[in-house]
mmCIF file with all atom_site columns, C-alpha atoms in Angstrom:
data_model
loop_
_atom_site.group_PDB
_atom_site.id
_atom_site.type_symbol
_atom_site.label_atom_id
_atom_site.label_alt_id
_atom_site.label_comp_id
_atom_site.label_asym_id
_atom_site.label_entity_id
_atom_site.label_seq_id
_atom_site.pdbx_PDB_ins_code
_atom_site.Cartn_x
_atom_site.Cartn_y
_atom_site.Cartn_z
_atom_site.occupancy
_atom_site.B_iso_or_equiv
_atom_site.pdbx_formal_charge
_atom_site.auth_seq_id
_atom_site.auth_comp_id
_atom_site.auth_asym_id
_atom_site.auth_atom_id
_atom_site.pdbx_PDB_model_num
ATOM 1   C CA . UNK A 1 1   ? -15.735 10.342 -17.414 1.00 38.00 ? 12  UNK A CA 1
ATOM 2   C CA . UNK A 1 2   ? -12.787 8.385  -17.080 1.00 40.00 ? 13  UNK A CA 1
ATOM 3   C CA . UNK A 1 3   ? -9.461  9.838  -18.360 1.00 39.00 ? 14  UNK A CA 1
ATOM 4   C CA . UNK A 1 4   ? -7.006  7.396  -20.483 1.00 39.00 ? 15  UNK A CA 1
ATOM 5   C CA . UNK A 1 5   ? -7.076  3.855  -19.289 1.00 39.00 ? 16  UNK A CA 1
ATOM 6   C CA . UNK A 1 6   ? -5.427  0.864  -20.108 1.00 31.00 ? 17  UNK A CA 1
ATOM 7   C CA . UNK A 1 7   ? -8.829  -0.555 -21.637 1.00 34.00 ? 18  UNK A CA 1
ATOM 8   C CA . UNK A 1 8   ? -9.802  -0.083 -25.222 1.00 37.00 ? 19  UNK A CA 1
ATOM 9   C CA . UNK A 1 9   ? -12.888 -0.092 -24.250 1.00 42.00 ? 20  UNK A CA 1
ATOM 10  C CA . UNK A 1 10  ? -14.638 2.734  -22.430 1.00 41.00 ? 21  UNK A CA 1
ATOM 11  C CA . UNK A 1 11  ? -17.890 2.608  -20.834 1.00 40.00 ? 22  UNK A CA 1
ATOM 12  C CA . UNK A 1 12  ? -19.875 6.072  -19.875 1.00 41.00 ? 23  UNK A CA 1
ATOM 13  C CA . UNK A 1 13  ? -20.734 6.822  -16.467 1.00 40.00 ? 24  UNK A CA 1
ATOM 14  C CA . UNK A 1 14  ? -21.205 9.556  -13.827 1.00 39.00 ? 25  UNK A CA 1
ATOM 15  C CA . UNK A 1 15  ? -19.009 12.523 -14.331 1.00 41.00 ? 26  UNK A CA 1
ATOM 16  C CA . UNK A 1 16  ? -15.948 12.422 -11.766 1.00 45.00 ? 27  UNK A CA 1
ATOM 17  C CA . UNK A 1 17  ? -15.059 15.413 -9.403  1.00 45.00 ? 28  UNK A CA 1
ATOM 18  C CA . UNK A 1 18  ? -11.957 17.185 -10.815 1.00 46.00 ? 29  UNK A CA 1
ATOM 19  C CA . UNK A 1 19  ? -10.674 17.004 -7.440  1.00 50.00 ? 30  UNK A CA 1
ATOM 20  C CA . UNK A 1 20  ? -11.299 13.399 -7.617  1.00 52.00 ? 31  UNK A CA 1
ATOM 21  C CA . UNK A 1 21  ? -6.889  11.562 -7.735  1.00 56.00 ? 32  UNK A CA 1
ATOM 22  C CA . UNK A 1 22  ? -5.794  8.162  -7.649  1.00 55.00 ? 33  UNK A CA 1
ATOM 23  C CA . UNK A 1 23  ? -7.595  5.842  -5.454  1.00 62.00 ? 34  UNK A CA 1
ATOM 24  C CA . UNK A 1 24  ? -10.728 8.360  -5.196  1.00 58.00 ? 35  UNK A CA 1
ATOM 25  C CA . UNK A 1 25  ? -10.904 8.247  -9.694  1.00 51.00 ? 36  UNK A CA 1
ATOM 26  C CA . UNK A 1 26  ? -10.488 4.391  -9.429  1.00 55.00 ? 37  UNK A CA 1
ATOM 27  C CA . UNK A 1 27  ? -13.306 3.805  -6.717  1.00 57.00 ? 38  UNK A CA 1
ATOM 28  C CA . UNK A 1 28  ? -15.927 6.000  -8.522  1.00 54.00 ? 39  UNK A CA 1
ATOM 29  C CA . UNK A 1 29  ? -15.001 4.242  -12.083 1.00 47.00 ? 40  UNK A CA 1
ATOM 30  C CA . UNK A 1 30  ? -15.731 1.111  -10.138 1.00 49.00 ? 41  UNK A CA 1
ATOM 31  C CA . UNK A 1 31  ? -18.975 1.958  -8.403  1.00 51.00 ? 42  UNK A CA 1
ATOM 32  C CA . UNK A 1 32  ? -19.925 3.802  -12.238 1.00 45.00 ? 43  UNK A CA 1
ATOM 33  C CA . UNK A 1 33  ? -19.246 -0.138 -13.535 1.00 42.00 ? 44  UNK A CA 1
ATOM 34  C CA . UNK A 1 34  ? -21.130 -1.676 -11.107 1.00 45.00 ? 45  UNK A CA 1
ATOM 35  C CA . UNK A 1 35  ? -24.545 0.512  -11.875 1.00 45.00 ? 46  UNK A CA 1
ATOM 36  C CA . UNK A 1 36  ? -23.935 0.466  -15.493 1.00 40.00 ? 47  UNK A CA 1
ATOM 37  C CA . UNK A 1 37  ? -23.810 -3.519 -15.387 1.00 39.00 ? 48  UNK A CA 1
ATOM 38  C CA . UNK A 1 38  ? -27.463 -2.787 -13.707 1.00 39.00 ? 49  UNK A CA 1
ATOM 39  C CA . UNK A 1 39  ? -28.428 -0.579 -16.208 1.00 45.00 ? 50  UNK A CA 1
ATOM 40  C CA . UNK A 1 40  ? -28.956 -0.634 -19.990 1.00 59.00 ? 51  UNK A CA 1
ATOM 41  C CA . UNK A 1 41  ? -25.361 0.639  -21.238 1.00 81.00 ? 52  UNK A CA 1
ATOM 42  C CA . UNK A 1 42  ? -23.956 2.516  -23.819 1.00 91.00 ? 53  UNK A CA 1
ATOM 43  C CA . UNK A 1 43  ? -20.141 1.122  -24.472 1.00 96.00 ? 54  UNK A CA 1
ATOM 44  C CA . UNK A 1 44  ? -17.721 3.994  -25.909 1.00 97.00 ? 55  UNK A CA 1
ATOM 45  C CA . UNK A 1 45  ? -14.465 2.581  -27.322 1.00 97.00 ? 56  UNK A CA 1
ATOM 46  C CA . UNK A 1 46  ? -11.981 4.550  -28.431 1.00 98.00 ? 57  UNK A CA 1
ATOM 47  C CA . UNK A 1 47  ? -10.294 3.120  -31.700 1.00 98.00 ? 58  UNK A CA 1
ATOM 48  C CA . UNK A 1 48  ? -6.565  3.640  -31.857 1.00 96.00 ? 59  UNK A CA 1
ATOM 49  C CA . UNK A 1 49  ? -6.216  1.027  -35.334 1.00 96.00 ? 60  UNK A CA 1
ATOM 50  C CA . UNK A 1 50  ? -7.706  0.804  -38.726 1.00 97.00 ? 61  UNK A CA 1
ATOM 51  C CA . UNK A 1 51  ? -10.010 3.904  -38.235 1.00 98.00 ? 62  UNK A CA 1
ATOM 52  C CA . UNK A 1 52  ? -10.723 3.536  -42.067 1.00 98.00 ? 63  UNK A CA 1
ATOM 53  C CA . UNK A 1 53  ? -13.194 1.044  -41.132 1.00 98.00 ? 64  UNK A CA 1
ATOM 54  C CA . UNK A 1 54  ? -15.445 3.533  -39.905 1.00 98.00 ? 65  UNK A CA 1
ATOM 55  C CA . UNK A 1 55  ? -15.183 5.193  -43.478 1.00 98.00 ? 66  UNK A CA 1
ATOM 56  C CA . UNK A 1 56  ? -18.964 4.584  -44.185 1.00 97.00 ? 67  UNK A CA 1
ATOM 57  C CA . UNK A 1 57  ? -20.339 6.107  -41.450 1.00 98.00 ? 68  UNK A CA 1
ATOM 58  C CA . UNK A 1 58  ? -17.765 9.068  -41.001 1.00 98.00 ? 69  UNK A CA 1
ATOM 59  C CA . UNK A 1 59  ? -18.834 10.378 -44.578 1.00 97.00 ? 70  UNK A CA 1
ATOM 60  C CA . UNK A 1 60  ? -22.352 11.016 -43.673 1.00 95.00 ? 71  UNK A CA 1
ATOM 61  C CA . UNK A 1 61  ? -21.019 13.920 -41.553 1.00 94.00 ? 72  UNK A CA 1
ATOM 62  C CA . UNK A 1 62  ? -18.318 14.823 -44.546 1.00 93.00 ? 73  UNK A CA 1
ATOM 63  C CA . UNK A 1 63  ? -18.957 13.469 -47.416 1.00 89.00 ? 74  UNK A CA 1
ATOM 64  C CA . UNK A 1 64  ? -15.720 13.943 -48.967 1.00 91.00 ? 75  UNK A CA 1
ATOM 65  C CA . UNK A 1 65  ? -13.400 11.031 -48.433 1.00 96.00 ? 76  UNK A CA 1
ATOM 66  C CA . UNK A 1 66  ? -9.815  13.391 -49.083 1.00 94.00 ? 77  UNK A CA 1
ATOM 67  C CA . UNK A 1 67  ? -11.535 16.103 -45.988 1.00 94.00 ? 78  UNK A CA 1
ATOM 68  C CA . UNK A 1 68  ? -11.673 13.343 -43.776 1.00 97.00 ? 79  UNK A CA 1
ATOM 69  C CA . UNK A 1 69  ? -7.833  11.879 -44.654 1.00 98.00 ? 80  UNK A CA 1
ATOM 70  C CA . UNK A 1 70  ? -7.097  15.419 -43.729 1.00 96.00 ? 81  UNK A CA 1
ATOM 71  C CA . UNK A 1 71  ? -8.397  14.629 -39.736 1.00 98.00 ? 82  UNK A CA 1
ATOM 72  C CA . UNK A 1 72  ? -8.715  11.262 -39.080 1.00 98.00 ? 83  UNK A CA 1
ATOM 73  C CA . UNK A 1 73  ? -4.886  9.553  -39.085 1.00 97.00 ? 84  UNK A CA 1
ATOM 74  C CA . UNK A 1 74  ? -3.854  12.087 -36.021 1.00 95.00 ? 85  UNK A CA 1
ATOM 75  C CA . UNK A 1 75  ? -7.574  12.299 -34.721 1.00 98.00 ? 86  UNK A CA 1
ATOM 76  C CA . UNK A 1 76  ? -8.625  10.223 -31.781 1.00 98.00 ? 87  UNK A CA 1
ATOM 77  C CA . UNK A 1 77  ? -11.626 8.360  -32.877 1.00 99.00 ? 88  UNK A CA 1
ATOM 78  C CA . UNK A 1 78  ? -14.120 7.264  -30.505 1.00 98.00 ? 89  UNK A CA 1
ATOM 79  C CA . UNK A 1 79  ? -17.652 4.885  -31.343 1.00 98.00 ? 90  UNK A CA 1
ATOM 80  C CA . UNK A 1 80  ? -20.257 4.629  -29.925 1.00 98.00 ? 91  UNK A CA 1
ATOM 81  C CA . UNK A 1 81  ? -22.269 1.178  -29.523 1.00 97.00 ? 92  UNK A CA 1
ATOM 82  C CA . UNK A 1 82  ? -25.681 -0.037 -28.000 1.00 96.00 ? 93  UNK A CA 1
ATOM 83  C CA . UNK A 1 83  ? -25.789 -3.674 -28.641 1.00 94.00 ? 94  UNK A CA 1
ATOM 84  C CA . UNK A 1 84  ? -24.387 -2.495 -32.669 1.00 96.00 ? 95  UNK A CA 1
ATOM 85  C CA . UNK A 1 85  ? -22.459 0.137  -33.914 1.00 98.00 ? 96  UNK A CA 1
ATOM 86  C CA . UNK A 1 86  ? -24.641 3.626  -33.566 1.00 98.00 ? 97  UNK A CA 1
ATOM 87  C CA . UNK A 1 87  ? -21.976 6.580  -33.703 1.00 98.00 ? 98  UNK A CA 1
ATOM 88  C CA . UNK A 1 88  ? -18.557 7.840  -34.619 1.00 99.00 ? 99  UNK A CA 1
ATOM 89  C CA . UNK A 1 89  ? -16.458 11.245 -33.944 1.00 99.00 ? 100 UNK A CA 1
ATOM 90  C CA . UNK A 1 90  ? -13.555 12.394 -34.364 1.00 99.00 ? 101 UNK A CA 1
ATOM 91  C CA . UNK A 1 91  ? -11.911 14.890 -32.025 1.00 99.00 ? 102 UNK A CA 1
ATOM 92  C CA . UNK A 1 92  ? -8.763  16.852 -33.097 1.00 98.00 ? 103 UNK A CA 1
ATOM 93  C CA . UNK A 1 93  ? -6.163  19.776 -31.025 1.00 98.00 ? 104 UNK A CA 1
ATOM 94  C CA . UNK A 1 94  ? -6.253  22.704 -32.288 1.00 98.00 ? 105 UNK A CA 1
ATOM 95  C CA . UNK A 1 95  ? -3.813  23.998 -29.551 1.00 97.00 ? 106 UNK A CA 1
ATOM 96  C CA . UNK A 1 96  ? -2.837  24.204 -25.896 1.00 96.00 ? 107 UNK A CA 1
ATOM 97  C CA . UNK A 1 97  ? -6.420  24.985 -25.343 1.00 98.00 ? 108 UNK A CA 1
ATOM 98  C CA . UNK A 1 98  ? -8.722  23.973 -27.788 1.00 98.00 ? 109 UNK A CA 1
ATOM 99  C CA . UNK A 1 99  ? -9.792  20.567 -29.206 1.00 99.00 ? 110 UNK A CA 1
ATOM 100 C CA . UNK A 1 100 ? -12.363 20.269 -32.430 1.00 98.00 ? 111 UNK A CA 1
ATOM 101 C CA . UNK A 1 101 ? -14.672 18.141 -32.692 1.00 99.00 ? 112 UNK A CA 1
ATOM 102 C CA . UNK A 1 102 ? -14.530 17.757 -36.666 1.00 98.00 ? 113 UNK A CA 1
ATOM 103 C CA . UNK A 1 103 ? -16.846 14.689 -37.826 1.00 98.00 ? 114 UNK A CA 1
ATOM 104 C CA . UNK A 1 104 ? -19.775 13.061 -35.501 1.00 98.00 ? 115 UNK A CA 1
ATOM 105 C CA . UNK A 1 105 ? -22.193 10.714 -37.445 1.00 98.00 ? 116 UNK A CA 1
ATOM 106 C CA . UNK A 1 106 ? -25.111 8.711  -36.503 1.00 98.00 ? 117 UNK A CA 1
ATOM 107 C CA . UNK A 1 107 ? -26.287 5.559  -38.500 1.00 98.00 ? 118 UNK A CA 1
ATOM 108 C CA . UNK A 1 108 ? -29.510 6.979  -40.288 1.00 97.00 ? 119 UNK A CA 1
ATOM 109 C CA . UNK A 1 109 ? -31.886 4.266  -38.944 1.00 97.00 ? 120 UNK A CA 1
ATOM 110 C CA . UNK A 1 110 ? -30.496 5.428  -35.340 1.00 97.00 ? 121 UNK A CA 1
ATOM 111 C CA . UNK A 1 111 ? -30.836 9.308  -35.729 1.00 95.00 ? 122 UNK A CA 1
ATOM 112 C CA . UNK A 1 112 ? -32.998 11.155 -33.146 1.00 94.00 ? 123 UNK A CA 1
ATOM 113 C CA . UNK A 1 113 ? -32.173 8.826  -30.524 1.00 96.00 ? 124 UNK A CA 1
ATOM 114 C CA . UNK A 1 114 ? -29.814 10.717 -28.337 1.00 96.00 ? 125 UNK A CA 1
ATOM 115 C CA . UNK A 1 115 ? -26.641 8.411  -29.269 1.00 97.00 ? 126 UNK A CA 1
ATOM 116 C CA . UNK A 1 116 ? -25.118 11.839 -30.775 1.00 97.00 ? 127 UNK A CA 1
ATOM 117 C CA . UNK A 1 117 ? -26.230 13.839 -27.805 1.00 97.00 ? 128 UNK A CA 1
ATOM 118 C CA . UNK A 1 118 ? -24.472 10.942 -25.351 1.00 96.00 ? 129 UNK A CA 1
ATOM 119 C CA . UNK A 1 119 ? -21.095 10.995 -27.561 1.00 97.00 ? 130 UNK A CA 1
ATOM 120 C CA . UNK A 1 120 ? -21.114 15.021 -27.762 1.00 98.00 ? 131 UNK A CA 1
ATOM 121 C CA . UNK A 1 121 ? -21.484 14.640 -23.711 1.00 96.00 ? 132 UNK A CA 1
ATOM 122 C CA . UNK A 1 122 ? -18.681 12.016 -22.913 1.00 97.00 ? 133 UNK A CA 1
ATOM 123 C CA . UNK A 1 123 ? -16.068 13.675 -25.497 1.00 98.00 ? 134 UNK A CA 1
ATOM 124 C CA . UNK A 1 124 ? -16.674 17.364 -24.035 1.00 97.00 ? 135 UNK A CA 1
ATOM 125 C CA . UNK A 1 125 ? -16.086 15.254 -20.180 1.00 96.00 ? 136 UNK A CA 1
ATOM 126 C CA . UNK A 1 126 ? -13.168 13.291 -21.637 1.00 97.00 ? 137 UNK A CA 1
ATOM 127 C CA . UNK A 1 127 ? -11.129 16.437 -22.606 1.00 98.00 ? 138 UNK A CA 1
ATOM 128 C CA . UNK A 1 128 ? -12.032 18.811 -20.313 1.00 96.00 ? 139 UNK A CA 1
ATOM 129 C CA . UNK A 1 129 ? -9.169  17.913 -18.172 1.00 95.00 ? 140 UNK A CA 1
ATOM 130 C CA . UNK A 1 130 ? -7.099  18.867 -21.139 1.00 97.00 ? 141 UNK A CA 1
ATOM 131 C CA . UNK A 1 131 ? -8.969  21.732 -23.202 1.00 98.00 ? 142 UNK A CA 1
ATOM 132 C CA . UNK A 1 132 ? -10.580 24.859 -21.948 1.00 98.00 ? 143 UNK A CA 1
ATOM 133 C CA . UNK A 1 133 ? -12.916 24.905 -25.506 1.00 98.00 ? 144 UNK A CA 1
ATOM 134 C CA . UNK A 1 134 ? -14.198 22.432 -28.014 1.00 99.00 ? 145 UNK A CA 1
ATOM 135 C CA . UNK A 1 135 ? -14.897 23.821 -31.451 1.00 98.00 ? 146 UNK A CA 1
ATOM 136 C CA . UNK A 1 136 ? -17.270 22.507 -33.820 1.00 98.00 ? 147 UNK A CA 1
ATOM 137 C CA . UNK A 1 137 ? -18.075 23.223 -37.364 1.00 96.00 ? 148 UNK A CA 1
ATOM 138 C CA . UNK A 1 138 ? -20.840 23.072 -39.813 1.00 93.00 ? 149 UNK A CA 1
ATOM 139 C CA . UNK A 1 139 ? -23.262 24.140 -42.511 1.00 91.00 ? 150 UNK A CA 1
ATOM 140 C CA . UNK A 1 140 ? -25.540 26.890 -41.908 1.00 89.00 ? 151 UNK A CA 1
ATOM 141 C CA . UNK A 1 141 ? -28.458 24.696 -41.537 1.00 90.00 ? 152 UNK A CA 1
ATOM 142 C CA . UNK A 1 142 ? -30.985 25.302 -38.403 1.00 91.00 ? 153 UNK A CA 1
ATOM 143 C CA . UNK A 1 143 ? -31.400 22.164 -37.445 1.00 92.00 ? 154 UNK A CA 1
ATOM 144 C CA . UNK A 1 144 ? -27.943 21.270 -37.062 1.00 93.00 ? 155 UNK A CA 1
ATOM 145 C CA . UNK A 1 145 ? -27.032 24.605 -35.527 1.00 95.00 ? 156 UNK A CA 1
ATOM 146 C CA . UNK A 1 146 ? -30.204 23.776 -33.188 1.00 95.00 ? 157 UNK A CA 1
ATOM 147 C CA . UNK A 1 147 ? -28.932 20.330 -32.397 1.00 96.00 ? 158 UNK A CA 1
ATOM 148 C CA . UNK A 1 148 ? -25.507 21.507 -31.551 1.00 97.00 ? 159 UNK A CA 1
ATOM 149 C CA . UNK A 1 149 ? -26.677 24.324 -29.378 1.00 97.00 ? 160 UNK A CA 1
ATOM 150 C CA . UNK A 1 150 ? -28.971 21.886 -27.833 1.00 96.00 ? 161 UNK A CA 1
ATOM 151 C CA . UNK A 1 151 ? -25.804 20.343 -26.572 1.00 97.00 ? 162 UNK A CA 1
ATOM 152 C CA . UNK A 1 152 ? -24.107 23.393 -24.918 1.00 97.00 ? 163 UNK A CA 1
ATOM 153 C CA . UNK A 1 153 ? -22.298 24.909 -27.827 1.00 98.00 ? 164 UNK A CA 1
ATOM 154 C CA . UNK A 1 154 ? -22.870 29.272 -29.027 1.00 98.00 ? 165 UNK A CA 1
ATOM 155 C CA . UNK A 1 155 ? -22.059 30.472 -32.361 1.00 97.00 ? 166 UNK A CA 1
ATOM 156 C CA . UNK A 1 156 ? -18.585 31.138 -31.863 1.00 96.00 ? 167 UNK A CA 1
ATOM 157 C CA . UNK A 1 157 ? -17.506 32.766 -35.918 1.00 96.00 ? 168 UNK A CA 1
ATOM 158 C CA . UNK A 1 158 ? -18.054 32.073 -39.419 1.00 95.00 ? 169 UNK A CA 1
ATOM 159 C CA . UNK A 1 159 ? -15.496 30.951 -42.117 1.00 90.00 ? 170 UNK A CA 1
ATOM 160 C CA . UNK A 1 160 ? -16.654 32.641 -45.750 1.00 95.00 ? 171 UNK A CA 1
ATOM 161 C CA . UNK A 1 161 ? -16.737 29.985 -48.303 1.00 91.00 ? 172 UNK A CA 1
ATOM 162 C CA . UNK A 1 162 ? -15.039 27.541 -46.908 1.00 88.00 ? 173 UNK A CA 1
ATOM 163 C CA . UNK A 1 163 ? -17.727 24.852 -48.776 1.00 86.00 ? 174 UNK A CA 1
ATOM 164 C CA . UNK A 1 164 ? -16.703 25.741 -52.071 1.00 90.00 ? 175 UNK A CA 1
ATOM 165 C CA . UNK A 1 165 ? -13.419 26.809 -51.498 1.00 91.00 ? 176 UNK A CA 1
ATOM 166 C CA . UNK A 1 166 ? -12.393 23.412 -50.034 1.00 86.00 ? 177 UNK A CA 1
ATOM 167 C CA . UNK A 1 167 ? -14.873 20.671 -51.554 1.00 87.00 ? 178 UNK A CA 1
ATOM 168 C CA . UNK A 1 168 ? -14.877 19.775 -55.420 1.00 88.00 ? 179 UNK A CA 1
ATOM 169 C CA . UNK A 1 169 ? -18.902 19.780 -55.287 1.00 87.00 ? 180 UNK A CA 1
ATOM 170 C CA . UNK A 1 170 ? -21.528 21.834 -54.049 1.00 88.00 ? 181 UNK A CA 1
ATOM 171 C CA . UNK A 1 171 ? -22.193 20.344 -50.774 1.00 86.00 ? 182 UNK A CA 1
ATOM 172 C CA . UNK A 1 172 ? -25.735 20.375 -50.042 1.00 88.00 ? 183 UNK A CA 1
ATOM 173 C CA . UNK A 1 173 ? -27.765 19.731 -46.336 1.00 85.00 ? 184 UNK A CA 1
ATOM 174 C CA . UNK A 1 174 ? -31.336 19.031 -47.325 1.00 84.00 ? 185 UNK A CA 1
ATOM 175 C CA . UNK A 1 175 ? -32.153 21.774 -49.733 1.00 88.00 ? 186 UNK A CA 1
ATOM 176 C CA . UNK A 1 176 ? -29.804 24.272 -48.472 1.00 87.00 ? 187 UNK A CA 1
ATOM 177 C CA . UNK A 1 177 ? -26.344 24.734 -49.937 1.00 89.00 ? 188 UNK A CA 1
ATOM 178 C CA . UNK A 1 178 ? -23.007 24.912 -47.462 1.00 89.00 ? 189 UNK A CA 1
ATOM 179 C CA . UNK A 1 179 ? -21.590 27.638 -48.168 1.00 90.00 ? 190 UNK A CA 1
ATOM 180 C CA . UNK A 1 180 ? -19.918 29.349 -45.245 1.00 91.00 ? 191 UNK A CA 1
ATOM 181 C CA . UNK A 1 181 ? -18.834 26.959 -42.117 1.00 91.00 ? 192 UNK A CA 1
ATOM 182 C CA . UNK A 1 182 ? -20.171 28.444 -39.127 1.00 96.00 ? 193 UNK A CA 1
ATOM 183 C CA . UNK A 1 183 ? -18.193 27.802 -36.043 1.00 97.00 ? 194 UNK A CA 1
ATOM 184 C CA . UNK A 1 184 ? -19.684 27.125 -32.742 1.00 98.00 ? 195 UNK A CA 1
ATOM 185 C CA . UNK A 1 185 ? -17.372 26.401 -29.117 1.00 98.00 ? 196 UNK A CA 1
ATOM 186 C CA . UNK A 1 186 ? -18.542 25.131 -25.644 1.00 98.00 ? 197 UNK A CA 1
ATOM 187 C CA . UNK A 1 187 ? -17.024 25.419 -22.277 1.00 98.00 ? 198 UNK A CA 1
ATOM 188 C CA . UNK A 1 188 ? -15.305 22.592 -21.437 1.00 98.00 ? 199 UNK A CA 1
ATOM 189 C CA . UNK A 1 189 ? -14.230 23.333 -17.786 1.00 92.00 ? 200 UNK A CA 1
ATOM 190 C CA . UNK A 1 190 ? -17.788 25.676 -16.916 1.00 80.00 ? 201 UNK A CA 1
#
């Protein structure tokens, strides 16, 4: 995808070569606008002010408005629209070279759709140019860990009670209580 422009704006595309410099990156962004004009598009902006708007939707992932003030002021935020407003996520560093991907939420009435599959796919392209590994982490609930393998990531480790140890309620996926986060990474540069 295309690395940090000038735009706020940031429209998905075909993935550029890593070989790909200067005039090469700016000639394939432009031929990537000219079929996505074509095409039904996906627009991915990444929001630099008042992230706090995107409060509602972030705490479907984490429902605990303090966990997400932990992540979200030095987080780069990044949404996801077709037509409307369909996802959010928020990707933090964890170091030199590893980035987390700590919150991604879908609007309910959108869920299933693939608009979480196409943000999980332009983040990992956006950083792979600067992280070896993205790390994600969740519940120990199958369909989740199904969704995110789905997407390229293994079971990477497991954090023992970090659900009750860090939330001031049971936290609850379905019928299945978070206990444990379970930690999955994917290859960024493979």
């Amino acid at each position: 995808m295309w690395r940090r422009t000038d735009t706020k704006s940031i429209i998905p595309g075909d993935f550029i070569s890593p070989n790909a410099t200067g005039n090469a990156v700016n000639t394939i962004k432009n031929n990537v606008l000219q079929t996505l004009k074509q095409q039904k598009k996906l627009k991915i902006e990444k929001i630099a002010e008042n992230k706090k708007r995107f409060l509602d939707l972030l705490l479907l992932a984490d429902e605990q408005e303090d966990m997400i003030d932990r992540y979200l002021p030095d987080g780069d935020l990044f949404a996801l629209y077709d037509g409307d407003l369909k996802s959010v996520c928020v990707v933090v560093p964890v170091n030199g070279e590893t980035c987390e991907l700590k919150n991604i939420a879908t609007c309910v009435k959108y869920q299933g759709k693939g608009y979480g599959r196409a943000l999980i796919r332009y983040i990992a392209d956006y950083y792979k140019y600067d992280y070896k590994t993205m790390l994600v982490g969740t519940g120990e609930t199958p369909a989740i860990l199904s969704f995110y393998k789905s997407c390229g990531f293994e079971v990477s480790h497991r954090v023992k009670n970090f659900f009750t140890d860090n939330y001031d309620h049971p936290m609850f996926e379905g019928d299945i209580q978070l206990i444990d986060m379970i930690y999955l990474n994917k290859d960024l540069q493979g």
